[in-house]
Short mmCIF file of N, CA and C in Angstrom, two decimals:
data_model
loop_
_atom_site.label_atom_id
_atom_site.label_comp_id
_atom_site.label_asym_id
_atom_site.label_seq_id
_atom_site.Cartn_x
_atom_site.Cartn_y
_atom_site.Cartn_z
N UNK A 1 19.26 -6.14 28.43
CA UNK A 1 20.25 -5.80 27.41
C UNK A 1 20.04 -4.40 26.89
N UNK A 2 18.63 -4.13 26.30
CA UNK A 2 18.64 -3.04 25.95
C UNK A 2 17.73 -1.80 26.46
N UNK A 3 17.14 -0.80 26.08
CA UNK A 3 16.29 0.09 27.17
C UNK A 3 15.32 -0.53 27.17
N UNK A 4 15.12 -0.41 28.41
CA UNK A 4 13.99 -1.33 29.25
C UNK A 4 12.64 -1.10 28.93
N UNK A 5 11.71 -0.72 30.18
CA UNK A 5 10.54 -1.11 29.70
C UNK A 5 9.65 -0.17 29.12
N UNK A 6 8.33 -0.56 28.15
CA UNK A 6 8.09 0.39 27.29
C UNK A 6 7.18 1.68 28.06
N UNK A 7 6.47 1.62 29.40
CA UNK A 7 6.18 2.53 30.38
C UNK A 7 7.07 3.57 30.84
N UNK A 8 8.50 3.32 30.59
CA UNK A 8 9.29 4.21 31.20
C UNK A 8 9.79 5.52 29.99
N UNK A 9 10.06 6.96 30.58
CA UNK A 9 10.69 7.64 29.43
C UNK A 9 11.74 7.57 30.06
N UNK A 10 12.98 7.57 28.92
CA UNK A 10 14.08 7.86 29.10
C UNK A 10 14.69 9.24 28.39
N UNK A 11 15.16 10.09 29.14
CA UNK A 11 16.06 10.95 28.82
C UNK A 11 17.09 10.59 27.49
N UNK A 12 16.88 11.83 26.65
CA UNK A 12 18.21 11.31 25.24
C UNK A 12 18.97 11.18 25.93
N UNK A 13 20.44 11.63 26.83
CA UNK A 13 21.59 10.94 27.19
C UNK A 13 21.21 9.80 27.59
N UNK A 14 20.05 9.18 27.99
CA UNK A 14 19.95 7.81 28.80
C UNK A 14 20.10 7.15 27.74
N UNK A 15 19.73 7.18 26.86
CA UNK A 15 19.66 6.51 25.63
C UNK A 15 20.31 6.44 24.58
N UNK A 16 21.38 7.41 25.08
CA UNK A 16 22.86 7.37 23.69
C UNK A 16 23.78 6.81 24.35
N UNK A 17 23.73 6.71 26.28
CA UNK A 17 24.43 6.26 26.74
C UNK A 17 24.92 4.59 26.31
N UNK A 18 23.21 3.91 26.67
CA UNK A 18 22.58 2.88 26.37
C UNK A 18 23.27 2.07 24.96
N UNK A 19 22.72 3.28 23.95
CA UNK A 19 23.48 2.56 22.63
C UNK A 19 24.87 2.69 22.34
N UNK A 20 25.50 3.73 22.91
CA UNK A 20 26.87 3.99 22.82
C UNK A 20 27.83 2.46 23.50
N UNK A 21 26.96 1.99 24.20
CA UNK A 21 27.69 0.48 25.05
C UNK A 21 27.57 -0.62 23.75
N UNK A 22 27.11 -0.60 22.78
CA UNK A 22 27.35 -1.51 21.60
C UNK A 22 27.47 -0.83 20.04
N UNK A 23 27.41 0.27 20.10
CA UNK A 23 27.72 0.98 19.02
C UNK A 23 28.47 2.10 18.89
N UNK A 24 29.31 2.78 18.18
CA UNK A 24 29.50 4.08 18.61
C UNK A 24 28.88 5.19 17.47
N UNK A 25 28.06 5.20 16.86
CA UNK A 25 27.28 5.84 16.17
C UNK A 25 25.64 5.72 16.66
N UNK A 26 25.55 6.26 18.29
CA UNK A 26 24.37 5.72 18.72
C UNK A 26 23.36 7.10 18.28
N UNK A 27 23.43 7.79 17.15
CA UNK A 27 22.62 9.05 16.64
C UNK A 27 22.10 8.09 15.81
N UNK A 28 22.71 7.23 14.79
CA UNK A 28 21.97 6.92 13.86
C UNK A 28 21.45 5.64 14.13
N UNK A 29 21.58 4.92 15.40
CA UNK A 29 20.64 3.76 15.64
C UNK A 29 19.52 4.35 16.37
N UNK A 30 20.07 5.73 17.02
CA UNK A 30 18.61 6.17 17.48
C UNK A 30 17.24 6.50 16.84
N UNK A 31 18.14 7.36 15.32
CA UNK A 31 17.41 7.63 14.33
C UNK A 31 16.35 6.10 14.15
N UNK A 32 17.14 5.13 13.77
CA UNK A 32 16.44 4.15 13.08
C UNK A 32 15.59 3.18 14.03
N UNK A 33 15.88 3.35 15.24
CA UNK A 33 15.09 3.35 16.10
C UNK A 33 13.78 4.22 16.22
N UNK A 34 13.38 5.27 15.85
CA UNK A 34 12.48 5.82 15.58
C UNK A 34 11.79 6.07 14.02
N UNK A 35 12.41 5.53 13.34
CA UNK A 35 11.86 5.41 11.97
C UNK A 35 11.27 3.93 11.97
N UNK A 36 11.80 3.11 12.50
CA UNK A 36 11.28 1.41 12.84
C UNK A 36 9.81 1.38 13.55
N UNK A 37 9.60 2.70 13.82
CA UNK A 37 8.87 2.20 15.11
C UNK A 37 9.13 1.86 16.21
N UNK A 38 10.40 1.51 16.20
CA UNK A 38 10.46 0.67 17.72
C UNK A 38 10.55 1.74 19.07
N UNK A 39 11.08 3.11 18.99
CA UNK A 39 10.53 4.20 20.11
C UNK A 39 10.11 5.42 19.76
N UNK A 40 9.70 6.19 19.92
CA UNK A 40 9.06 7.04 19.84
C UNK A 40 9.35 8.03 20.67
N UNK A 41 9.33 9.63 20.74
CA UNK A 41 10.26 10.77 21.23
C UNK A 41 9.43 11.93 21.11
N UNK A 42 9.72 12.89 22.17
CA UNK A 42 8.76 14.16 22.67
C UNK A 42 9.44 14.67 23.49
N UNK A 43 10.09 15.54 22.81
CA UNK A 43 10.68 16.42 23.81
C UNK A 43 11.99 16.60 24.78
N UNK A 44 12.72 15.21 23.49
CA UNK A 44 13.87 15.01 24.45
C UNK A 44 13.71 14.10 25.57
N UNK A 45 12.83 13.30 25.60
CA UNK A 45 12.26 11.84 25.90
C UNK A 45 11.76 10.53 24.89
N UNK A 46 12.47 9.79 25.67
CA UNK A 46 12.46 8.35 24.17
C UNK A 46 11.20 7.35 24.92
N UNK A 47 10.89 6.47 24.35
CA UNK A 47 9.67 5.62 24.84
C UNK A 47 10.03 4.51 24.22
N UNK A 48 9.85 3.62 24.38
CA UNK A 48 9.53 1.70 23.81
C UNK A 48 8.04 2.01 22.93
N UNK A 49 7.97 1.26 22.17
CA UNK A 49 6.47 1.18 21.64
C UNK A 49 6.57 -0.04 20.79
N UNK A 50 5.51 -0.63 20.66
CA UNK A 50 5.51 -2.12 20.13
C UNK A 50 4.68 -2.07 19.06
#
């Protein structure tokens, strides 16, 4: 359903793509996606983290 596994980086378009398929404000779930904890980002690469 959602970005996969937490070993992989994904590219930001991979990942606005991703949220853009159930949201269309996928800046600010990305945001809160990284304020949650739930990924983590360097460089214009997103990560899973648990």
């Amino acid at each position: 359903a959602g970005v996969g596994t937490r070993s992989r980086r994904y590219a930001e378009s991979e990942v606005n793509e991703t949220i853009s398929r159930f949201h269309e404000d996928y800046a600010t779930i990305r945001r809160e996606f990284i304020m949650r904890r739930m990924m983590d980002r360097e460089g214009g690469y997103y990560w899973r983290i648990e």
